[in-house]
XYZ file of N, CA and C in Angstrom:
294
model
N 0.837 -1.177 0.000
C 0.000 0.000 0.000
C 0.884 1.243 0.000
N 0.369 2.330 -0.545
C 1.076 3.605 -0.520
C 0.828 4.227 0.853
N 1.904 4.518 1.571
C 1.758 5.041 2.929
C 1.827 6.559 3.005
N 2.529 7.187 2.044
C 2.728 8.635 2.101
C 2.885 9.179 0.686
N 2.262 10.330 0.431
C 2.352 10.992 -0.867
C 2.659 12.469 -0.631
N 3.548 13.020 -1.439
C 3.815 14.456 -1.412
C 3.308 15.040 -2.721
N 2.352 15.962 -2.615
C 1.776 16.633 -3.778
C 2.176 18.102 -3.737
N 2.588 18.632 -4.878
C 2.855 20.064 -4.928
C 1.716 20.748 -5.672
N 1.466 21.984 -5.272
C 0.479 22.831 -5.924
C 1.174 24.139 -6.274
N 0.593 24.965 -7.137
C 1.246 26.224 -7.494
C 1.508 27.090 -6.267
N 2.691 27.689 -6.212
C 3.028 28.520 -5.057
C 2.170 29.778 -4.988
N 1.491 30.115 -6.067
C 0.619 31.288 -6.081
C -0.810 30.974 -5.635
N -1.056 29.747 -5.202
C -2.393 29.385 -4.738
C -2.784 30.284 -3.563
N -3.980 30.806 -3.619
C -4.433 31.733 -2.580
C -4.571 31.044 -1.225
N -4.674 31.856 -0.187
C -4.911 31.325 1.153
C -6.202 30.544 1.218
N -7.230 31.027 0.519
C -8.503 30.319 0.482
C -8.323 28.945 -0.168
N -7.579 28.898 -1.276
C -7.332 27.623 -1.945
C -6.578 26.655 -1.063
N -5.584 27.159 -0.348
C -4.808 26.306 0.563
C -5.686 25.764 1.682
N -6.586 26.609 2.175
C -7.517 26.163 3.215
C -8.404 25.033 2.689
N -8.865 25.143 1.455
C -9.748 24.136 0.874
C -9.055 22.784 0.712
N -7.818 22.790 0.199
C -7.147 21.508 -0.028
C -6.657 20.866 1.262
N -6.615 21.642 2.335
C -6.167 21.100 3.620
C -7.307 20.504 4.447
N -8.528 20.602 3.955
C -9.680 20.064 4.680
C -9.650 18.526 4.685
N -10.047 17.910 5.782
C -10.074 16.436 5.845
C -10.908 15.815 4.725
N -12.031 16.431 4.367
C -12.861 15.834 3.310
C -12.179 15.904 1.947
N -11.336 16.914 1.711
C -10.627 16.979 0.435
C -9.541 15.916 0.373
N -8.809 15.749 1.468
C -7.791 14.695 1.499
C -8.437 13.315 1.329
N -9.598 13.115 1.946
C -10.326 11.841 1.783
C -10.729 11.659 0.324
N -11.155 12.738 -0.312
C -11.530 12.668 -1.735
C -10.332 12.253 -2.587
N -9.160 12.815 -2.313
C -7.971 12.442 -3.076
C -7.676 10.953 -2.931
N -7.794 10.439 -1.711
C -7.532 9.008 -1.485
C -8.532 8.124 -2.223
N -9.801 8.542 -2.257
C -10.840 7.748 -2.914
C -10.809 7.877 -4.437
N -10.440 9.040 -4.934
C -10.539 9.275 -6.378
C -9.304 8.839 -7.160
N -8.223 8.511 -6.465
C -6.997 8.047 -7.124
C -6.628 6.690 -6.547
N -6.723 5.674 -7.370
C -6.365 4.340 -6.893
C -4.882 4.276 -6.563
N -4.079 4.902 -7.425
C -2.640 4.932 -7.222
C -2.110 6.253 -7.765
N -0.903 6.617 -7.369
C -0.234 7.808 -7.877
C 1.222 7.465 -8.143
N 1.798 8.130 -9.155
C 3.197 7.904 -9.511
C 3.952 9.224 -9.504
N 5.208 9.179 -9.094
C 6.029 10.388 -9.099
C 6.034 11.011 -10.488
N 5.861 12.323 -10.535
C 5.840 13.053 -11.797
C 4.458 13.206 -12.402
N 3.502 12.435 -11.930
C 2.133 12.519 -12.445
C 1.558 13.907 -12.154
N 0.776 14.428 -13.094
C 0.128 15.723 -12.932
C -1.372 15.553 -13.102
N -2.149 16.271 -12.289
C -3.596 16.217 -12.398
C -4.211 17.459 -11.789
N -5.453 17.739 -12.157
C -6.214 18.844 -11.583
C -7.369 18.275 -10.788
N -7.707 18.963 -9.702
C -8.851 18.561 -8.888
C -9.776 19.748 -8.687
N -11.048 19.486 -8.781
C -12.087 20.463 -8.504
C -12.118 20.708 -7.003
N -12.111 21.974 -6.607
C -12.094 22.290 -5.184
C -13.461 22.728 -4.687
N -14.116 23.646 -5.379
C -15.383 24.167 -4.889
C -16.052 24.981 -5.990
N -17.299 25.287 -5.778
C -18.042 26.161 -6.673
C -18.415 27.407 -5.896
N -18.143 28.546 -6.483
C -18.412 29.802 -5.796
C -19.842 30.253 -5.939
N -20.113 31.379 -5.347
C -21.467 31.932 -5.353
C -21.932 32.282 -6.760
N -21.001 32.519 -7.656
C -21.368 32.878 -9.031
C -21.363 31.662 -9.950
N -21.159 30.491 -9.404
C -21.149 29.279 -10.208
C -19.826 29.011 -10.884
N -18.789 29.759 -10.517
C -17.477 29.539 -11.114
C -16.796 28.340 -10.494
N -16.212 27.504 -11.313
C -15.505 26.326 -10.823
C -14.066 26.691 -10.489
N -13.558 26.146 -9.419
C -12.185 26.398 -8.983
C -11.433 25.069 -9.009
N -10.366 25.011 -9.797
C -9.542 23.816 -9.907
C -8.127 24.128 -9.427
N -7.484 23.133 -8.853
C -6.096 23.256 -8.423
C -5.302 22.183 -9.148
N -4.146 22.578 -9.701
C -3.280 21.602 -10.369
C -2.261 21.065 -9.365
N -2.030 19.768 -9.435
C -1.088 19.088 -8.548
C -0.049 18.331 -9.356
N 1.144 18.200 -8.778
C 2.195 17.340 -9.304
C 2.580 16.388 -8.177
N 2.685 15.104 -8.485
C 3.101 14.115 -7.487
C 4.620 14.188 -7.379
N 5.096 14.656 -6.244
C 6.531 14.847 -6.026
C 7.198 13.595 -5.458
N 6.505 12.857 -4.606
C 7.089 11.662 -3.990
C 5.979 10.707 -3.574
N 6.295 9.420 -3.654
C 5.371 8.359 -3.234
C 6.166 7.370 -2.397
N 5.665 7.061 -1.214
C 6.302 6.069 -0.352
C 5.387 4.848 -0.312
N 5.933 3.714 -0.700
C 5.159 2.476 -0.723
C 4.748 2.121 -2.139
N 4.106 0.968 -2.260
C 3.643 0.468 -3.562
C 2.185 0.081 -3.451
N 1.516 0.039 -4.580
C 0.137 -0.429 -4.595
C -0.854 0.705 -4.708
N -1.797 0.721 -3.779
C -2.906 1.668 -3.862
C -2.913 2.636 -2.677
N -3.650 3.714 -2.850
C -3.894 4.643 -1.751
C -4.994 4.058 -0.883
N -4.884 4.263 0.413
C -5.899 3.794 1.345
C -6.257 4.935 2.295
N -7.183 4.671 3.182
C -7.557 5.672 4.191
C -6.373 6.028 5.081
N -5.395 5.155 5.166
C -4.221 5.384 6.011
C -3.122 6.183 5.316
N -3.221 6.371 4.012
C -2.205 7.109 3.276
C -2.181 8.567 3.747
N -1.011 9.044 4.147
C -0.890 10.451 4.520
C -0.565 11.269 3.275
N -1.104 12.474 3.245
C -0.900 13.371 2.109
C -0.245 14.642 2.628
N 0.910 14.950 2.073
C 1.660 16.156 2.432
C 1.663 17.088 1.224
N 1.617 18.384 1.471
C 1.651 19.366 0.388
C 2.942 20.162 0.416
N 3.390 20.520 -0.760
C 4.485 21.460 -0.949
C 4.092 22.310 -2.158
N 4.959 23.203 -2.561
C 4.616 24.075 -3.686
C 5.607 23.908 -4.829
N 5.173 24.319 -6.012
C 6.056 24.410 -7.167
C 5.814 25.763 -7.828
N 6.837 26.329 -8.455
C 6.667 27.618 -9.114
C 5.668 27.487 -10.265
N 4.796 28.457 -10.365
C 3.823 28.434 -11.456
C 3.305 29.842 -11.697
N 2.887 30.074 -12.911
C 2.267 31.350 -13.268
C 0.784 31.114 -13.502
N 0.018 32.165 -13.445
C -1.420 32.116 -13.736
C -2.184 31.211 -12.791
N -1.805 31.180 -11.536
C -2.519 30.369 -10.548
C -2.953 31.266 -9.404
N -3.864 32.151 -9.673
C -4.256 33.140 -8.686
C -5.143 32.576 -7.599
N -5.768 31.443 -7.833
C -6.630 30.847 -6.830
C -7.988 31.517 -6.753
N -8.350 32.291 -7.740
C -9.635 32.986 -7.740
C -10.708 32.199 -8.464
N -11.869 32.792 -8.524
C -13.003 32.168 -9.198
C -13.006 32.579 -10.660
N -13.159 31.607 -11.538
C -13.190 31.888 -12.969
C -14.286 32.852 -13.347
N -15.484 32.689 -12.808
C -16.601 33.546 -13.172
C -16.380 34.968 -12.663
N -15.833 35.118 -11.494
C -15.603 36.444 -10.943
C -14.428 37.136 -11.615
N -13.439 36.372 -12.038
C -12.281 36.972 -12.702
C -12.656 37.558 -14.055
N -13.686 37.022 -14.697
C -14.029 37.480 -16.032
C -15.008 38.660 -16.018
N -15.469 39.047 -14.845
C -16.374 40.170 -14.752
C -15.591 41.467 -14.871
N -16.060 42.356 -15.704
C -15.358 43.637 -15.874
C -16.138 44.758 -15.251
């Protein structure tokens, strides 16, 4: 089983975005929605829908995986950051309003 995973997200992710991905239910979602993860793998996850109906996604890169096999409820998830542009952490619908 995979015991530990390190995922990086854009370093420009807002405080609100960081709060969302750190929630226990989000970490549980990651464990349930990914049977396995491999170092170097990249994926986006839906975080929430705002009041204007804008979808908010966060991009992740798998930096490290400890163990083999599948993710389980016992798999710990650690976050770090990677340099990225255009990752403001805002709402798509609100950003397009002029």
